Amino acid sequence: MKKRVMAIWFALLVACTAVFAGCTANTRSRTTVASVPANGVVRKADFQRLQQSGGIAIYNGKSGGVSYSWTFVGPDIRKPAEADLHISYKPVTVSPNGTDTAQTYGQITLEQKGSYPGAASLRITVGKGWADGSYPFYAGKPGALWQAGTAQVVNGAATIRVSENTGPYLLAQVQADAVSSAAPPAVSSVPASSVPASSVPASSVPASSAPVSSAPKMPVSSAPAPQTIRVNISIRCDTAVQNWSSLSANKQDHRVVPANGVILPETSMAVKPGATVYDLLVSVCEKNGIQMEHKGSAAGEYIEGINNLYEFDAGPLSGWDYAVNGTFPGYGVSQYTLKSGDTVLFAYTCDLGHDIGAAN
């Protein structure tokens, strides 16, 4: 009788464990879609859950008939806190430094005070008057503007990468690849290389038809745009080799984790201008027959596994991260636009980035 009771309890324990494991797996891969709250504020607890789950949260809102969408990716959440997601958008005509001829910009005003819990993608309708392409956007106020990055416009909607409120963002109505090396007069001397360009394809938020006025007069280069640019990429899992005993039993295989930690040695690749790190990874994996799995959407891709080595395969703090030119950007692979000559490294971490120099 005692053995039978113990067997029943053991069966119940196994069943509960399976249910819990199933819930955990679902949480990790979960994508939630919600409306921006009426007061604009998403709670700290919501960002804590997102950080813990590693999922994706999309918040859709409207402002004066203009639709917008925020995308937060769990691994990008660095410091959970309340965040005000209210924004406003309008075309404005201003003089860049107070003396030059006025130019027209799309002005995006954020309501958040200071930083967001983590870098996020903001997609907002700007109208059909904007041709598809990449556009520079600036932060600050007229007279003290600096280039904050590059926005990708697709079907009348622009996407920018946002980590804090540094004043109204002004989206220039001249495509980035049409601006000459002589920077627009609106821009101060902040080095462009200090702020990685961001580029996110369109998500599910519908575009509106807000008309945009005529483009500003800015210097235009007569040189033809290059058909491709060359970049370098390598894929390594040295930390998995160093933490072999922590690997799941079915991943203790040198076909998954090479003994030298090199899944792909540094390889030169040709990509189209405007390609993202995600585009590069897809291309190089297809070309070299390397397995790769991702989750999310075009607004926020997250790399789950490469070469059958997945997040959590070497413990709860393990997964993939990437660096460009030796620096870990700390945001999604589909939101970093490559430049000619960039060197990309995909590295596996077993300690939330601390063991590869990625932790802030």
mmCIF file of C-alpha atoms in Angstrom:
data_model
loop_
_atom_site.group_PDB
_atom_site.id
_atom_site.type_symbol
_atom_site.label_atom_id
_atom_site.label_comp_id
_atom_site.label_asym_id
_atom_site.label_seq_id
_atom_site.Cartn_x
_atom_site.Cartn_y
_atom_site.Cartn_z
ATOM 1 C CA MET A 1 0.000 0.000 0.000
ATOM 2 C CA LYS A 2 2.806 2.414 0.933
ATOM 3 C CA LYS A 3 4.598 1.709 -2.357
ATOM 4 C CA ARG A 4 1.411 2.372 -4.286
ATOM 5 C CA VAL A 5 0.872 5.724 -2.519
ATOM 6 C CA MET A 6 4.493 6.703 -3.211
ATOM 7 C CA ALA A 7 4.079 5.774 -6.870
ATOM 8 C CA ILE A 8 0.959 7.953 -7.136
ATOM 9 C CA TRP A 9 2.754 10.904 -5.520
ATOM 10 C CA PHE A 10 5.716 10.444 -7.851
ATOM 11 C CA ALA A 11 3.422 10.423 -10.898
ATOM 12 C CA LEU A 12 1.735 13.619 -9.697
ATOM 13 C CA LEU A 13 5.140 15.262 -9.157
ATOM 14 C CA VAL A 14 6.248 14.359 -12.683
ATOM 15 C CA ALA A 15 2.990 15.681 -14.132
ATOM 16 C CA CYS A 16 3.289 18.967 -12.238
ATOM 17 C CA THR A 17 6.905 19.334 -13.319
ATOM 18 C CA ALA A 18 5.924 18.811 -16.950
ATOM 19 C CA VAL A 19 3.153 21.383 -16.676
ATOM 20 C CA PHE A 20 5.537 23.904 -15.079
ATOM 21 C CA ALA A 21 8.169 23.272 -17.736
ATOM 22 C CA GLY A 22 5.568 23.755 -20.439
ATOM 23 C CA CYS A 23 4.491 27.051 -18.902
ATOM 24 C CA THR A 24 8.100 28.200 -18.704
ATOM 25 C CA ALA A 25 8.728 27.365 -22.352
ATOM 26 C CA ASN A 26 5.597 29.197 -23.386
ATOM 27 C CA THR A 27 6.626 32.218 -21.316
ATOM 28 C CA ARG A 28 10.055 32.325 -22.927
ATOM 29 C CA SER A 29 8.631 32.390 -26.438
ATOM 30 C CA ARG A 30 5.609 34.581 -25.667
ATOM 31 C CA THR A 31 4.810 37.661 -27.677
ATOM 32 C CA THR A 32 2.171 39.910 -26.135
ATOM 33 C CA VAL A 33 0.285 42.667 -27.926
ATOM 34 C CA ALA A 34 -1.563 45.336 -25.955
ATOM 35 C CA SER A 35 -2.801 48.899 -26.235
ATOM 36 C CA VAL A 36 -0.915 51.777 -24.667
ATOM 37 C CA PRO A 37 -2.751 52.467 -21.365
ATOM 38 C CA ALA A 38 -5.036 55.497 -21.229
ATOM 39 C CA ASN A 39 -2.528 57.328 -19.025
ATOM 40 C CA GLY A 40 0.335 56.104 -21.190
ATOM 41 C CA VAL A 41 2.137 54.391 -18.306
ATOM 42 C CA VAL A 42 3.242 50.744 -18.429
ATOM 43 C CA ARG A 43 4.028 49.420 -14.963
ATOM 44 C CA LYS A 44 7.432 48.379 -13.664
ATOM 45 C CA ALA A 45 6.054 44.904 -12.898
ATOM 46 C CA ASP A 46 5.174 44.407 -16.572
ATOM 47 C CA PHE A 47 8.751 45.132 -17.618
ATOM 48 C CA GLN A 48 10.072 42.850 -14.872
ATOM 49 C CA ARG A 49 7.952 39.985 -16.229
ATOM 50 C CA LEU A 50 9.104 40.739 -19.764
ATOM 51 C CA GLN A 51 12.746 40.726 -18.678
ATOM 52 C CA GLN A 52 12.318 37.412 -16.871
ATOM 53 C CA SER A 53 10.412 35.735 -19.716
ATOM 54 C CA GLY A 54 12.722 36.906 -22.501
ATOM 55 C CA GLY A 55 9.637 37.476 -24.649
ATOM 56 C CA ILE A 56 8.462 40.403 -26.749
ATOM 57 C CA ALA A 57 5.862 43.043 -25.841
ATOM 58 C CA ILE A 58 4.198 45.296 -28.411
ATOM 59 C CA TYR A 59 2.142 48.313 -27.318
ATOM 60 C CA ASN A 60 -0.044 50.028 -29.913
ATOM 61 C CA GLY A 61 -1.356 53.563 -29.544
ATOM 62 C CA LYS A 62 -2.864 56.535 -31.373
ATOM 63 C CA SER A 63 -2.224 60.243 -31.102
ATOM 64 C CA GLY A 64 -4.309 62.759 -33.041
ATOM 65 C CA GLY A 65 -5.186 60.163 -35.655
ATOM 66 C CA VAL A 66 -1.570 58.967 -35.977
ATOM 67 C CA SER A 67 -0.846 55.324 -35.130
ATOM 68 C CA TYR A 68 2.311 54.240 -33.357
ATOM 69 C CA SER A 69 3.764 51.058 -31.909
ATOM 70 C CA TRP A 70 6.405 50.323 -29.262
ATOM 71 C CA THR A 71 8.303 47.012 -29.297
ATOM 72 C CA PHE A 72 10.264 45.918 -26.232
ATOM 73 C CA VAL A 73 12.344 42.718 -26.282
ATOM 74 C CA GLY A 74 12.932 40.955 -22.953
ATOM 75 C CA PRO A 75 16.726 40.608 -23.283
ATOM 76 C CA ASP A 76 16.958 44.360 -23.980
ATOM 77 C CA ILE A 77 15.328 45.313 -20.660
ATOM 78 C CA ARG A 78 18.204 46.507 -18.479
ATOM 79 C CA LYS A 79 16.462 48.331 -15.641
ATOM 80 C CA PRO A 80 12.717 47.662 -15.211
ATOM 81 C CA ALA A 81 10.812 50.824 -14.310
ATOM 82 C CA GLU A 82 7.594 52.626 -15.179
ATOM 83 C CA ALA A 83 7.529 54.008 -18.710
ATOM 84 C CA ASP A 84 5.220 56.591 -20.254
ATOM 85 C CA LEU A 85 4.611 55.470 -23.836
ATOM 86 C CA HIS A 86 2.503 58.470 -24.886
ATOM 87 C CA ILE A 87 3.929 60.332 -27.872
ATOM 88 C CA SER A 88 2.801 62.976 -30.351
ATOM 89 C CA TYR A 89 3.773 63.563 -33.973
ATOM 90 C CA LYS A 90 3.426 66.489 -36.353
ATOM 91 C CA PRO A 91 5.259 68.007 -39.318
ATOM 92 C CA VAL A 92 7.129 71.168 -38.278
ATOM 93 C CA THR A 93 9.008 73.818 -40.232
ATOM 94 C CA VAL A 94 11.923 75.209 -38.280
ATOM 95 C CA SER A 95 15.242 76.923 -38.855
ATOM 96 C CA PRO A 96 17.946 74.366 -37.915
ATOM 97 C CA ASN A 97 20.283 76.800 -36.159
ATOM 98 C CA GLY A 98 18.129 79.906 -35.931
ATOM 99 C CA THR A 99 19.620 81.642 -38.978
ATOM 100 C CA ASP A 100 19.326 79.242 -41.929
ATOM 101 C CA THR A 101 16.323 78.855 -44.195
ATOM 102 C CA ALA A 102 13.555 76.959 -42.426
ATOM 103 C CA GLN A 103 13.299 73.254 -43.205
ATOM 104 C CA THR A 104 10.499 70.752 -42.729
ATOM 105 C CA TYR A 105 10.868 67.815 -40.350
ATOM 106 C CA GLY A 106 8.628 65.206 -38.794
ATOM 107 C CA GLN A 107 8.655 65.997 -35.068
ATOM 108 C CA ILE A 108 8.217 63.126 -32.593
ATOM 109 C CA THR A 109 7.666 64.252 -29.001
ATOM 110 C CA LEU A 110 8.008 61.698 -26.192
ATOM 111 C CA GLU A 111 6.300 61.974 -22.813
ATOM 112 C CA GLN A 112 8.746 59.747 -20.910
ATOM 113 C CA LYS A 113 10.889 61.430 -18.268
ATOM 114 C CA GLY A 114 14.468 60.288 -18.820
ATOM 115 C CA SER A 115 15.403 56.760 -19.873
ATOM 116 C CA TYR A 116 13.174 53.841 -20.820
ATOM 117 C CA PRO A 117 13.582 50.441 -19.065
ATOM 118 C CA GLY A 118 15.543 49.306 -22.121
ATOM 119 C CA ALA A 119 16.125 50.253 -25.731
ATOM 120 C CA ALA A 120 12.916 49.939 -27.741
ATOM 121 C CA SER A 121 11.710 50.236 -31.310
ATOM 122 C CA LEU A 122 9.184 52.986 -31.977
ATOM 123 C CA ARG A 123 7.244 52.785 -35.222
ATOM 124 C CA ILE A 124 5.010 55.717 -36.150
ATOM 125 C CA THR A 125 3.016 56.642 -39.213
ATOM 126 C CA VAL A 126 4.460 59.638 -41.008
ATOM 127 C CA GLY A 127 2.332 59.540 -44.142
ATOM 128 C CA LYS A 128 2.532 58.430 -47.740
ATOM 129 C CA GLY A 129 4.490 61.563 -48.611
ATOM 130 C CA TRP A 130 7.634 59.769 -47.417
ATOM 131 C CA ALA A 131 9.272 57.433 -49.925
ATOM 132 C CA ASP A 132 10.563 54.100 -48.644
ATOM 133 C CA GLY A 133 14.170 54.355 -47.489
ATOM 134 C CA SER A 134 16.510 55.398 -44.689
ATOM 135 C CA TYR A 135 16.316 58.897 -43.182
ATOM 136 C CA PRO A 136 18.511 60.589 -40.571
ATOM 137 C CA PHE A 137 16.800 61.709 -37.401
ATOM 138 C CA TYR A 138 18.040 64.245 -34.880
ATOM 139 C CA ALA A 139 17.550 64.843 -31.178
ATOM 140 C CA GLY A 140 17.560 68.044 -29.166
ATOM 141 C CA LYS A 141 16.211 71.443 -30.120
ATOM 142 C CA PRO A 142 16.772 73.658 -33.156
ATOM 143 C CA GLY A 143 20.190 75.254 -32.715
ATOM 144 C CA ALA A 144 21.536 72.281 -30.761
ATOM 145 C CA LEU A 145 20.645 69.222 -32.794
ATOM 146 C CA TRP A 146 22.715 66.035 -33.004
ATOM 147 C CA GLN A 147 22.165 62.985 -35.162
ATOM 148 C CA ALA A 148 20.639 60.221 -33.042
ATOM 149 C CA GLY A 149 20.515 57.552 -35.729
ATOM 150 C CA THR A 150 18.795 56.500 -38.930
ATOM 151 C CA ALA A 151 15.108 55.743 -39.359
ATOM 152 C CA GLN A 152 13.732 53.243 -41.839
ATOM 153 C CA VAL A 153 10.531 54.306 -43.582
ATOM 154 C CA VAL A 154 8.353 51.578 -45.086
ATOM 155 C CA ASN A 155 4.839 52.169 -46.446
ATOM 156 C CA GLY A 156 4.508 55.542 -44.771
ATOM 157 C CA ALA A 157 5.714 54.390 -41.342
ATOM 158 C CA ALA A 158 9.072 55.252 -39.780
ATOM 159 C CA THR A 159 10.875 53.158 -37.166
ATOM 160 C CA ILE A 160 13.527 54.550 -34.847
ATOM 161 C CA ARG A 161 15.486 53.100 -31.938
ATOM 162 C CA VAL A 162 14.796 54.875 -28.631
ATOM 163 C CA SER A 163 16.452 54.440 -25.244
ATOM 164 C CA GLU A 164 15.745 57.788 -23.582
ATOM 165 C CA ASN A 165 13.938 61.081 -24.069
ATOM 166 C CA THR A 166 16.564 63.572 -25.178
ATOM 167 C CA GLY A 167 14.109 66.150 -26.476
ATOM 168 C CA PRO A 168 11.907 66.094 -29.574
ATOM 169 C CA TYR A 169 13.195 63.882 -32.381
ATOM 170 C CA LEU A 170 13.239 65.572 -35.782
ATOM 171 C CA LEU A 171 13.066 63.272 -38.781
ATOM 172 C CA ALA A 172 14.700 64.900 -41.815
ATOM 173 C CA GLN A 173 12.817 64.610 -45.091
ATOM 174 C CA VAL A 174 15.913 63.781 -47.134
ATOM 175 C CA GLN A 175 16.986 60.158 -47.359
ATOM 176 C CA ALA A 176 20.195 59.325 -45.522
ATOM 177 C CA ASP A 177 21.899 57.959 -48.634
ATOM 178 C CA ALA A 178 21.199 61.254 -50.431
ATOM 179 C CA VAL A 179 22.915 63.434 -47.827
ATOM 180 C CA SER A 180 26.507 64.285 -48.744
ATOM 181 C CA SER A 181 29.475 63.887 -46.431
ATOM 182 C CA ALA A 182 29.117 67.588 -45.618
ATOM 183 C CA ALA A 183 26.637 67.163 -42.774
ATOM 184 C CA PRO A 184 23.373 69.164 -42.786
ATOM 185 C CA PRO A 185 23.691 72.525 -41.057
ATOM 186 C CA ALA A 186 21.290 71.322 -38.377
ATOM 187 C CA VAL A 187 23.759 68.808 -36.972
ATOM 188 C CA SER A 188 26.373 69.565 -34.337
ATOM 189 C CA SER A 189 29.771 67.901 -34.185
ATOM 190 C CA VAL A 190 28.758 64.716 -32.337
ATOM 191 C CA PRO A 191 30.607 61.837 -34.106
ATOM 192 C CA ALA A 192 28.185 59.754 -36.172
ATOM 193 C CA SER A 193 30.053 56.586 -35.216
ATOM 194 C CA SER A 194 29.175 57.087 -31.545
ATOM 195 C CA VAL A 195 25.519 56.315 -32.164
ATOM 196 C CA PRO A 196 24.802 53.114 -34.141
ATOM 197 C CA ALA A 197 22.233 53.580 -36.881
ATOM 198 C CA SER A 198 18.981 51.735 -36.348
ATOM 199 C CA SER A 199 16.811 50.122 -38.969
ATOM 200 C CA VAL A 200 13.658 48.118 -38.315
ATOM 201 C CA PRO A 201 11.331 46.778 -41.004
ATOM 202 C CA ALA A 202 7.618 47.474 -40.772
ATOM 203 C CA SER A 203 5.529 45.798 -38.069
ATOM 204 C CA SER A 204 1.795 45.280 -37.841
ATOM 205 C CA VAL A 205 0.734 48.849 -37.036
ATOM 206 C CA PRO A 206 -1.379 50.310 -39.882
ATOM 207 C CA ALA A 207 -0.067 53.369 -41.684
ATOM 208 C CA SER A 208 -2.085 56.564 -41.760
ATOM 209 C CA SER A 209 -2.261 59.062 -44.564
ATOM 210 C CA ALA A 210 -0.916 62.142 -42.764
ATOM 211 C CA PRO A 211 0.350 64.409 -45.574
ATOM 212 C CA VAL A 212 3.894 65.745 -45.377
ATOM 213 C CA SER A 213 5.018 69.032 -46.832
ATOM 214 C CA SER A 214 7.848 69.601 -49.295
ATOM 215 C CA ALA A 215 11.346 68.275 -48.566
ATOM 216 C CA PRO A 216 14.030 70.613 -47.176
ATOM 217 C CA LYS A 217 16.906 71.755 -49.317
ATOM 218 C CA MET A 218 19.996 69.895 -48.196
ATOM 219 C CA PRO A 219 23.285 69.019 -49.946
ATOM 220 C CA VAL A 220 22.934 65.984 -52.206
ATOM 221 C CA SER A 221 25.763 63.778 -53.415
ATOM 222 C CA SER A 222 25.929 63.055 -57.137
ATOM 223 C CA ALA A 223 27.827 59.784 -56.633
ATOM 224 C CA PRO A 224 25.753 56.667 -57.407
ATOM 225 C CA ALA A 225 24.789 54.528 -54.413
ATOM 226 C CA PRO A 226 26.784 51.274 -54.101
ATOM 227 C CA GLN A 227 24.982 48.066 -55.077
ATOM 228 C CA THR A 228 26.558 46.141 -52.173
ATOM 229 C CA ILE A 229 28.807 46.750 -49.204
ATOM 230 C CA ARG A 230 31.280 44.307 -47.669
ATOM 231 C CA VAL A 231 31.238 43.356 -44.007
ATOM 232 C CA ASN A 232 32.809 40.614 -41.883
ATOM 233 C CA ILE A 233 31.142 38.133 -39.538
ATOM 234 C CA SER A 234 32.235 35.342 -37.203
ATOM 235 C CA ILE A 235 30.292 33.035 -34.846
ATOM 236 C CA ARG A 236 31.923 31.685 -31.678
ATOM 237 C CA CYS A 237 30.915 29.693 -28.607
ATOM 238 C CA ASP A 238 34.135 29.702 -26.542
ATOM 239 C CA THR A 239 32.231 30.094 -23.282
ATOM 240 C CA ALA A 240 30.226 26.925 -23.983
ATOM 241 C CA VAL A 241 33.511 25.026 -24.402
ATOM 242 C CA GLN A 242 34.763 26.477 -21.125
ATOM 243 C CA ASN A 243 31.504 25.490 -19.362
ATOM 244 C CA TRP A 244 31.163 22.071 -20.957
ATOM 245 C CA SER A 245 29.798 20.430 -17.802
ATOM 246 C CA SER A 246 27.001 23.030 -17.663
ATOM 247 C CA LEU A 247 25.748 22.141 -21.137
ATOM 248 C CA SER A 248 22.612 20.078 -21.583
ATOM 249 C CA ALA A 249 23.578 16.446 -22.124
ATOM 250 C CA ASN A 250 22.375 16.445 -25.734
ATOM 251 C CA LYS A 251 24.519 19.530 -26.485
ATOM 252 C CA GLN A 252 27.776 18.006 -25.236
ATOM 253 C CA ASP A 253 28.600 17.242 -28.840
ATOM 254 C CA HIS A 254 31.426 18.809 -30.838
ATOM 255 C CA ARG A 255 29.147 18.975 -33.867
ATOM 256 C CA VAL A 256 27.124 21.530 -31.869
ATOM 257 C CA VAL A 257 29.920 23.069 -29.798
ATOM 258 C CA PRO A 258 33.218 22.771 -31.716
ATOM 259 C CA ALA A 259 36.223 22.004 -29.529
ATOM 260 C CA ASN A 260 37.922 25.252 -30.583
ATOM 261 C CA GLY A 261 34.753 27.306 -30.042
ATOM 262 C CA VAL A 262 34.582 28.427 -33.682
ATOM 263 C CA ILE A 263 31.280 27.805 -35.462
ATOM 264 C CA LEU A 264 32.179 30.220 -38.270
ATOM 265 C CA PRO A 265 35.620 31.823 -38.711
ATOM 266 C CA GLU A 266 35.702 35.467 -39.740
ATOM 267 C CA THR A 267 34.086 35.569 -43.163
ATOM 268 C CA SER A 268 33.688 38.441 -45.615
ATOM 269 C CA MET A 269 30.151 38.917 -46.956
ATOM 270 C CA ALA A 270 28.543 41.236 -49.500
ATOM 271 C CA VAL A 271 25.193 42.684 -48.388
ATOM 272 C CA LYS A 272 22.880 45.360 -49.719
ATOM 273 C CA PRO A 273 23.098 48.883 -48.306
ATOM 274 C CA GLY A 274 20.627 49.159 -45.435
ATOM 275 C CA ALA A 275 21.059 45.504 -44.414
ATOM 276 C CA THR A 276 20.812 44.773 -40.698
ATOM 277 C CA VAL A 277 22.853 42.432 -38.521
ATOM 278 C CA TYR A 278 19.895 40.041 -38.686
ATOM 279 C CA ASP A 279 19.951 40.105 -42.504
ATOM 280 C CA LEU A 280 23.671 39.338 -42.429
ATOM 281 C CA LEU A 281 23.252 36.413 -40.025
ATOM 282 C CA VAL A 282 20.472 34.871 -42.112
ATOM 283 C CA SER A 283 22.551 35.217 -45.264
ATOM 284 C CA VAL A 284 25.769 33.759 -43.861
ATOM 285 C CA CYS A 285 23.965 30.840 -42.166
ATOM 286 C CA GLU A 286 22.156 29.958 -45.392
ATOM 287 C CA LYS A 287 25.376 30.178 -47.395
ATOM 288 C CA ASN A 288 27.340 27.981 -44.978
ATOM 289 C CA GLY A 289 24.596 25.527 -44.009
ATOM 290 C CA ILE A 290 24.495 26.625 -40.360
ATOM 291 C CA GLN A 291 21.247 26.060 -38.475
ATOM 292 C CA MET A 292 19.692 29.218 -36.989
ATOM 293 C CA GLU A 293 16.391 29.815 -35.232
ATOM 294 C CA HIS A 294 14.799 33.095 -34.217
ATOM 295 C CA LYS A 295 11.576 34.390 -32.740
ATOM 296 C CA GLY A 296 9.657 37.613 -32.794
ATOM 297 C CA SER A 297 8.746 39.772 -35.749
ATOM 298 C CA ALA A 298 10.406 42.166 -38.133
ATOM 299 C CA ALA A 299 10.056 44.820 -35.441
ATOM 300 C CA GLY A 300 12.222 42.850 -32.997
ATOM 301 C CA GLU A 301 13.977 39.635 -34.003
ATOM 302 C CA TYR A 302 15.615 37.602 -31.242
ATOM 303 C CA ILE A 303 18.140 34.845 -31.945
ATOM 304 C CA GLU A 304 17.220 31.690 -30.037
ATOM 305 C CA GLY A 305 19.785 29.256 -31.417
ATOM 306 C CA ILE A 306 22.704 28.933 -33.817
ATOM 307 C CA ASN A 307 24.210 25.577 -34.889
ATOM 308 C CA ASN A 308 21.638 23.911 -32.576
ATOM 309 C CA LEU A 309 23.122 25.697 -29.553
ATOM 310 C CA TYR A 310 20.212 27.522 -27.879
ATOM 311 C CA GLU A 311 19.539 29.972 -25.108
ATOM 312 C CA PHE A 312 19.482 28.223 -21.703
ATOM 313 C CA ASP A 313 21.482 25.234 -23.056
ATOM 314 C CA ALA A 314 24.303 26.148 -20.650
ATOM 315 C CA GLY A 315 22.204 27.443 -17.782
ATOM 316 C CA PRO A 316 19.566 30.117 -17.119
ATOM 317 C CA LEU A 317 21.901 32.987 -18.060
ATOM 318 C CA SER A 318 23.102 31.570 -21.363
ATOM 319 C CA GLY A 319 22.238 32.700 -24.878
ATOM 320 C CA TRP A 320 23.496 34.576 -27.928
ATOM 321 C CA ASP A 321 24.666 38.182 -28.152
ATOM 322 C CA TYR A 322 26.445 40.157 -30.836
ATOM 323 C CA ALA A 323 29.073 42.870 -31.169
ATOM 324 C CA VAL A 324 29.868 45.263 -34.003
ATOM 325 C CA ASN A 325 33.448 46.500 -34.259
ATOM 326 C CA GLY A 326 34.135 45.230 -30.747
ATOM 327 C CA THR A 327 31.145 46.928 -29.102
ATOM 328 C CA PHE A 328 27.980 45.184 -27.908
ATOM 329 C CA PRO A 329 25.091 47.515 -28.893
ATOM 330 C CA GLY A 330 22.652 46.002 -26.399
ATOM 331 C CA TYR A 331 19.644 45.975 -28.722
ATOM 332 C CA GLY A 332 18.026 43.754 -31.309
ATOM 333 C CA VAL A 333 19.782 42.319 -34.368
ATOM 334 C CA SER A 334 17.072 43.617 -36.702
ATOM 335 C CA GLN A 335 17.605 47.151 -35.447
ATOM 336 C CA TYR A 336 21.298 47.656 -36.260
ATOM 337 C CA THR A 337 22.040 48.861 -39.804
ATOM 338 C CA LEU A 338 25.429 47.817 -41.130
ATOM 339 C CA LYS A 339 28.043 50.084 -42.682
ATOM 340 C CA SER A 340 30.729 49.091 -45.146
ATOM 341 C CA GLY A 341 33.705 47.543 -43.339
ATOM 342 C CA ASP A 342 31.801 46.601 -40.161
ATOM 343 C CA THR A 343 32.965 43.465 -38.321
ATOM 344 C CA VAL A 344 30.236 41.496 -36.566
ATOM 345 C CA LEU A 345 30.782 38.842 -33.900
ATOM 346 C CA PHE A 346 28.056 36.521 -32.633
ATOM 347 C CA ALA A 347 29.168 35.145 -29.269
ATOM 348 C CA TYR A 348 27.533 32.676 -26.898
ATOM 349 C CA THR A 349 27.405 33.749 -23.263
ATOM 350 C CA CYS A 350 26.915 31.570 -20.193
ATOM 351 C CA ASP A 351 26.678 34.488 -17.751
ATOM 352 C CA LEU A 352 24.313 37.084 -19.218
ATOM 353 C CA GLY A 353 27.123 38.760 -21.139
ATOM 354 C CA HIS A 354 29.627 39.115 -18.272
ATOM 355 C CA ASP A 355 31.883 36.411 -19.701
ATOM 356 C CA ILE A 356 32.082 38.001 -23.173
ATOM 357 C CA GLY A 357 32.316 41.662 -22.190
ATOM 358 C CA ALA A 358 28.721 42.485 -23.105
ATOM 359 C CA ALA A 359 27.254 43.280 -19.691
ATOM 360 C CA ASN A 360 26.755 46.927 -18.811
#
